[in-house]
PDB file of C-alpha atoms in Angstrom:
ATOM      1  CA  UNK A  27       0.000   0.000   0.000  1.00 75.00           C
ATOM      2  CA  UNK A  28       2.786   2.414   0.944  1.00 85.00           C
ATOM      3  CA  UNK A  29       4.661   1.558  -2.227  1.00 86.00           C
ATOM      4  CA  UNK A  30       1.624   2.342  -4.399  1.00 83.00           C
ATOM      5  CA  UNK A  31       1.037   5.622  -2.534  1.00 85.00           C
ATOM      6  CA  UNK A  32       4.703   6.545  -2.922  1.00 87.00           C
ATOM      7  CA  UNK A  33       4.450   5.934  -6.701  1.00 84.00           C
ATOM      8  CA  UNK A  34       1.334   8.128  -6.856  1.00 84.00           C
ATOM      9  CA  UNK A  35       3.015  10.907  -4.901  1.00 85.00           C
ATOM     10  CA  UNK A  36       6.132  10.736  -7.103  1.00 85.00           C
ATOM     11  CA  UNK A  37       3.973  10.928 -10.228  1.00 82.00           C
ATOM     12  CA  UNK A  38       2.010  13.867  -8.790  1.00 85.00           C
ATOM     13  CA  UNK A  39       5.253  15.655  -7.938  1.00 83.00           C
ATOM     14  CA  UNK A  40       6.309  15.275 -11.579  1.00 82.00           C
ATOM     15  CA  UNK A  41       2.964  16.711 -12.703  1.00 81.00           C
ATOM     16  CA  UNK A  42       3.511  19.655 -10.382  1.00 78.00           C
ATOM     17  CA  UNK A  43       6.892  20.086 -12.067  1.00 77.00           C
ATOM     18  CA  UNK A  44       5.269  20.308 -15.505  1.00 76.00           C
ATOM     19  CA  UNK A  45       4.745  16.734 -16.648  1.00 74.00           C
ATOM     20  CA  UNK A  46       1.514  16.591 -18.629  1.00 73.00           C
ATOM     21  CA  UNK A  47       0.518  12.942 -18.181  1.00 76.00           C
ATOM     22  CA  UNK A  48       0.195  10.442 -15.387  1.00 73.00           C
ATOM     23  CA  UNK A  49       0.878   6.756 -15.839  1.00 73.00           C
ATOM     24  CA  UNK A  50      -0.616   5.341 -12.678  1.00 72.00           C
ATOM     25  CA  UNK A  51      -1.529   1.677 -12.562  1.00 72.00           C
ATOM     26  CA  UNK A  52      -5.311   1.391 -12.586  1.00 72.00           C
ATOM     27  CA  UNK A  53      -5.497  -2.384 -12.994  1.00 79.00           C
ATOM     28  CA  UNK A  54      -6.138  -3.168  -9.346  1.00 78.00           C
ATOM     29  CA  UNK A  55      -9.873  -2.683  -8.575  1.00 83.00           C
ATOM     30  CA  UNK A  56      -9.544  -1.295  -5.069  1.00 85.00           C
ATOM     31  CA  UNK A  57      -9.715   2.180  -3.537  1.00 84.00           C
ATOM     32  CA  UNK A  58      -6.192   3.033  -4.664  1.00 83.00           C
ATOM     33  CA  UNK A  59      -7.042   1.858  -8.181  1.00 82.00           C
ATOM     34  CA  UNK A  60     -10.037   4.198  -8.192  1.00 82.00           C
ATOM     35  CA  UNK A  61      -7.860   6.997  -6.830  1.00 85.00           C
ATOM     36  CA  UNK A  62      -5.298   6.327  -9.563  1.00 82.00           C
ATOM     37  CA  UNK A  63      -8.035   6.488 -12.241  1.00 82.00           C
ATOM     38  CA  UNK A  64      -9.338   9.761 -10.840  1.00 84.00           C
ATOM     39  CA  UNK A  65      -5.845  11.243 -10.670  1.00 86.00           C
ATOM     40  CA  UNK A  66      -5.183  10.197 -14.254  1.00 82.00           C
ATOM     41  CA  UNK A  67      -8.416  11.958 -15.294  1.00 84.00           C
ATOM     42  CA  UNK A  68      -7.588  15.086 -13.288  1.00 84.00           C
ATOM     43  CA  UNK A  69      -4.128  15.313 -14.826  1.00 83.00           C
ATOM     44  CA  UNK A  70      -5.551  14.725 -18.313  1.00 83.00           C
ATOM     45  CA  UNK A  71      -8.060  17.553 -17.724  1.00 85.00           C
ATOM     46  CA  UNK A  72      -5.232  19.714 -16.417  1.00 85.00           C
ATOM     47  CA  UNK A  73      -3.303  19.079 -19.634  1.00 84.00           C
ATOM     48  CA  UNK A  74      -6.328  20.092 -21.718  1.00 89.00           C
ATOM     49  CA  UNK A  75      -6.730  23.241 -19.643  1.00 90.00           C
ATOM     50  CA  UNK A  76      -3.054  24.110 -20.085  1.00 87.00           C
ATOM     51  CA  UNK A  77      -3.379  23.626 -23.839  1.00 91.00           C
ATOM     52  CA  UNK A  78      -6.511  25.767 -23.937  1.00 95.00           C
ATOM     53  CA  UNK A  79      -4.785  28.446 -21.879  1.00 95.00           C
ATOM     54  CA  UNK A  80      -1.788  28.362 -24.186  1.00 94.00           C
ATOM     55  CA  UNK A  81      -4.070  28.727 -27.214  1.00 96.00           C
ATOM     56  CA  UNK A  82      -5.932  31.584 -25.518  1.00 96.00           C
ATOM     57  CA  UNK A  83      -2.679  33.376 -24.750  1.00 97.00           C
ATOM     58  CA  UNK A  84      -1.586  32.943 -28.365  1.00 96.00           C
ATOM     59  CA  UNK A  85      -4.900  34.384 -29.581  1.00 97.00           C
ATOM     60  CA  UNK A  86      -4.587  37.332 -27.180  1.00 97.00           C
ATOM     61  CA  UNK A  87      -1.007  37.932 -28.310  1.00 97.00           C
ATOM     62  CA  UNK A  88      -2.109  37.875 -31.948  1.00 97.00           C
ATOM     63  CA  UNK A  89      -4.969  40.266 -31.179  1.00 96.00           C
ATOM     64  CA  UNK A  90      -2.557  42.620 -29.356  1.00 96.00           C
ATOM     65  CA  UNK A  91      -0.112  42.564 -32.276  1.00 96.00           C
ATOM     66  CA  UNK A  92      -2.955  43.175 -34.735  1.00 96.00           C
ATOM     67  CA  UNK A  93      -4.165  46.067 -32.571  1.00 96.00           C
ATOM     68  CA  UNK A  94      -0.687  47.610 -32.628  1.00 96.00           C
ATOM     69  CA  UNK A  95      -0.500  47.151 -36.388  1.00 95.00           C
ATOM     70  CA  UNK A  96      -3.932  48.707 -36.811  1.00 94.00           C
ATOM     71  CA  UNK A  97      -2.914  51.661 -34.646  1.00 91.00           C
ATOM     72  CA  UNK A  98       0.206  52.149 -36.780  1.00 90.00           C
ATOM     73  CA  UNK A  99      -1.874  51.965 -39.962  1.00 89.00           C
ATOM     74  CA  UNK A 100      -4.381  54.443 -38.534  1.00 83.00           C
ATOM     75  CA  UNK A 101      -1.542  56.825 -37.719  1.00 79.00           C
ATOM     76  CA  UNK A 102      -0.246  56.498 -41.287  1.00 79.00           C
ATOM     77  CA  UNK A 103      -3.736  57.135 -42.650  1.00 77.00           C
ATOM     78  CA  UNK A 104      -4.130  60.112 -40.325  1.00 71.00           C
ATOM     79  CA  UNK A 105      -0.908  61.592 -41.666  1.00 69.00           C
ATOM     80  CA  UNK A 106      -1.915  60.865 -45.258  1.00 73.00           C
ATOM     81  CA  UNK A 107      -5.357  62.384 -44.669  1.00 70.00           C
ATOM     82  CA  UNK A 108      -3.776  65.814 -44.971  1.00 77.00           C
ATOM     83  CA  UNK A 109      -0.275  65.704 -46.386  1.00 88.00           C
ATOM     84  CA  UNK A 110       1.455  68.994 -45.798  1.00 92.00           C
ATOM     85  CA  UNK A 111       4.084  69.922 -48.343  1.00 94.00           C
ATOM     86  CA  UNK A 112       6.476  72.825 -47.775  1.00 96.00           C
ATOM     87  CA  UNK A 113       6.974  74.335 -51.253  1.00 94.00           C
ATOM     88  CA  UNK A 114       9.481  77.044 -50.363  1.00 94.00           C
ATOM     89  CA  UNK A 115      10.294  78.736 -47.090  1.00 94.00           C
ATOM     90  CA  UNK A 116       7.078  80.024 -45.549  1.00 96.00           C
ATOM     91  CA  UNK A 117       4.685  78.452 -48.072  1.00 97.00           C
ATOM     92  CA  UNK A 118       2.753  75.233 -47.516  1.00 97.00           C
ATOM     93  CA  UNK A 119       0.431  73.349 -49.822  1.00 96.00           C
ATOM     94  CA  UNK A 120      -2.167  70.935 -48.496  1.00 95.00           C
ATOM     95  CA  UNK A 121      -3.593  68.681 -51.210  1.00 94.00           C
ATOM     96  CA  UNK A 122      -6.886  67.143 -50.087  1.00 91.00           C
ATOM     97  CA  UNK A 123      -8.233  64.078 -51.854  1.00 87.00           C
ATOM     98  CA  UNK A 124     -11.365  62.027 -51.343  1.00 85.00           C
ATOM     99  CA  UNK A 125     -14.403  62.435 -49.160  1.00 84.00           C
ATOM    100  CA  UNK A 126     -13.898  64.422 -45.990  1.00 85.00           C
ATOM    101  CA  UNK A 127     -15.722  63.332 -42.869  1.00 85.00           C
ATOM    102  CA  UNK A 128     -16.165  65.510 -39.820  1.00 85.00           C
ATOM    103  CA  UNK A 129     -13.379  63.583 -38.040  1.00 85.00           C
ATOM    104  CA  UNK A 130     -11.010  63.932 -40.970  1.00 87.00           C
ATOM    105  CA  UNK A 131     -11.855  67.632 -41.206  1.00 89.00           C
ATOM    106  CA  UNK A 132     -10.854  68.094 -37.572  1.00 89.00           C
ATOM    107  CA  UNK A 133      -7.600  66.189 -38.208  1.00 88.00           C
ATOM    108  CA  UNK A 134      -6.851  68.389 -41.226  1.00 91.00           C
ATOM    109  CA  UNK A 135      -7.410  71.532 -39.184  1.00 93.00           C
ATOM    110  CA  UNK A 136      -5.177  70.325 -36.349  1.00 92.00           C
ATOM    111  CA  UNK A 137      -2.392  69.189 -38.701  1.00 92.00           C
ATOM    112  CA  UNK A 138      -2.459  72.358 -40.810  1.00 95.00           C
ATOM    113  CA  UNK A 139      -2.363  74.657 -37.789  1.00 96.00           C
ATOM    114  CA  UNK A 140       0.480  72.655 -36.212  1.00 95.00           C
ATOM    115  CA  UNK A 141       2.459  72.556 -39.475  1.00 95.00           C
ATOM    116  CA  UNK A 142       1.907  76.273 -40.006  1.00 96.00           C
ATOM    117  CA  UNK A 143       3.539  76.995 -36.668  1.00 95.00           C
ATOM    118  CA  UNK A 144       6.257  74.370 -37.142  1.00 95.00           C
ATOM    119  CA  UNK A 145       7.256  75.639 -40.611  1.00 96.00           C
ATOM    120  CA  UNK A 146       6.633  79.310 -39.755  1.00 96.00           C
ATOM    121  CA  UNK A 147       4.428  79.523 -42.788  1.00 97.00           C
ATOM    122  CA  UNK A 148       3.170  82.849 -44.104  1.00 97.00           C
ATOM    123  CA  UNK A 149       0.923  81.310 -46.760  1.00 98.00           C
ATOM    124  CA  UNK A 150      -1.076  78.049 -46.885  1.00 98.00           C
ATOM    125  CA  UNK A 151      -2.712  76.780 -50.059  1.00 97.00           C
ATOM    126  CA  UNK A 152      -5.537  74.265 -49.598  1.00 95.00           C
ATOM    127  CA  UNK A 153      -5.870  72.332 -52.862  1.00 94.00           C
ATOM    128  CA  UNK A 154      -9.341  70.812 -52.863  1.00 90.00           C
ATOM    129  CA  UNK A 155      -9.273  69.586 -56.469  1.00 89.00           C
ATOM    130  CA  UNK A 156      -9.622  65.993 -55.277  1.00 87.00           C
ATOM    131  CA  UNK A 157     -12.656  66.537 -53.072  1.00 85.00           C
ATOM    132  CA  UNK A 158     -15.851  65.403 -54.791  1.00 82.00           C
ATOM    133  CA  UNK A 159     -18.329  66.708 -52.225  1.00 79.00           C
ATOM    134  CA  UNK A 160     -18.398  68.797 -49.056  1.00 80.00           C
ATOM    135  CA  UNK A 161     -21.258  68.783 -46.579  1.00 82.00           C
ATOM    136  CA  UNK A 162     -22.242  71.868 -44.597  1.00 83.00           C
ATOM    137  CA  UNK A 163     -20.227  70.975 -41.499  1.00 85.00           C
ATOM    138  CA  UNK A 164     -17.039  70.275 -43.452  1.00 83.00           C
ATOM    139  CA  UNK A 165     -17.483  73.490 -45.475  1.00 84.00           C
ATOM    140  CA  UNK A 166     -17.841  75.388 -42.207  1.00 88.00           C
ATOM    141  CA  UNK A 167     -14.673  73.678 -40.910  1.00 90.00           C
ATOM    142  CA  UNK A 168     -12.718  74.686 -44.028  1.00 88.00           C
ATOM    143  CA  UNK A 169     -13.795  78.311 -43.633  1.00 89.00           C
ATOM    144  CA  UNK A 170     -12.951  78.183 -39.922  1.00 93.00           C
ATOM    145  CA  UNK A 171      -9.510  76.847 -40.828  1.00 94.00           C
ATOM    146  CA  UNK A 172      -9.013  79.910 -43.019  1.00 94.00           C
ATOM    147  CA  UNK A 173     -10.107  82.128 -40.125  1.00 95.00           C
ATOM    148  CA  UNK A 174      -7.751  80.364 -37.712  1.00 96.00           C
ATOM    149  CA  UNK A 175      -4.880  80.817 -40.156  1.00 97.00           C
ATOM    150  CA  UNK A 176      -5.659  84.545 -40.391  1.00 96.00           C
ATOM    151  CA  UNK A 177      -5.560  84.749 -36.590  1.00 96.00           C
ATOM    152  CA  UNK A 178      -2.049  83.319 -36.791  1.00 95.00           C
ATOM    153  CA  UNK A 179      -1.117  85.988 -39.346  1.00 96.00           C
ATOM    154  CA  UNK A 180      -1.071  83.497 -42.200  1.00 97.00           C
ATOM    155  CA  UNK A 181      -2.687  84.117 -45.570  1.00 97.00           C
ATOM    156  CA  UNK A 182      -4.474  81.202 -47.189  1.00 96.00           C
ATOM    157  CA  UNK A 183      -6.245  80.286 -50.384  1.00 95.00           C
ATOM    158  CA  UNK A 184      -8.439  77.443 -51.546  1.00 93.00           C
ATOM    159  CA  UNK A 185      -7.543  76.282 -55.035  1.00 94.00           C
ATOM    160  CA  UNK A 186      -9.055  73.660 -57.289  1.00 91.00           C
ATOM    161  CA  UNK A 187     -12.619  74.629 -56.447  1.00 87.00           C
ATOM    162  CA  UNK A 188     -15.125  73.247 -58.950  1.00 83.00           C
ATOM    163  CA  UNK A 189     -18.363  75.103 -59.690  1.00 85.00           C
ATOM    164  CA  UNK A 190     -20.392  72.508 -57.794  1.00 81.00           C
ATOM    165  CA  UNK A 191     -18.035  72.642 -54.827  1.00 80.00           C
ATOM    166  CA  UNK A 192     -18.113  76.449 -54.845  1.00 83.00           C
ATOM    167  CA  UNK A 193     -21.928  76.369 -54.614  1.00 83.00           C
ATOM    168  CA  UNK A 194     -21.731  73.874 -51.741  1.00 77.00           C
ATOM    169  CA  UNK A 195     -19.164  75.986 -49.919  1.00 77.00           C
ATOM    170  CA  UNK A 196     -21.031  79.281 -50.181  1.00 81.00           C
ATOM    171  CA  UNK A 197     -24.388  77.726 -49.266  1.00 79.00           C
ATOM    172  CA  UNK A 198     -22.944  76.259 -46.044  1.00 69.00           C
TER     173      UNK A 198
END
């Protein structure tokens, strides 16, 4: 009896040290045989739980890495949303392309004002040739950007305004 218990305890100590399977003798149909069967089942379940935990940690790690990649891509998109090009000293051009949402409009305003200060610009040209449509809020934001630039002592101009876009801007 002591020998069988000693074997069980040795096996359990190995499981505690990281072993993932038990090989207890379950052939003897007594209380220790039942205990050995139960311990084998517990250790097997423990192994499955460790594997599931390992898989879960791998999934969480992948999700974290994807989140970091997405954040980096969003930062790149944010910077590309309003590229600011210094033409010559004191003059910036901001080519805008595609639809402009309220959020993007706010990003454009923030980036242009920051770049104006950074480059000590005296003139900013907003090229809106690539903008197909402007809603009232975005039109208001573009005009407010011009006002903010004037407050900084910077002249600005909107170029590339189509007839349709001009009507949308003045009706806003």
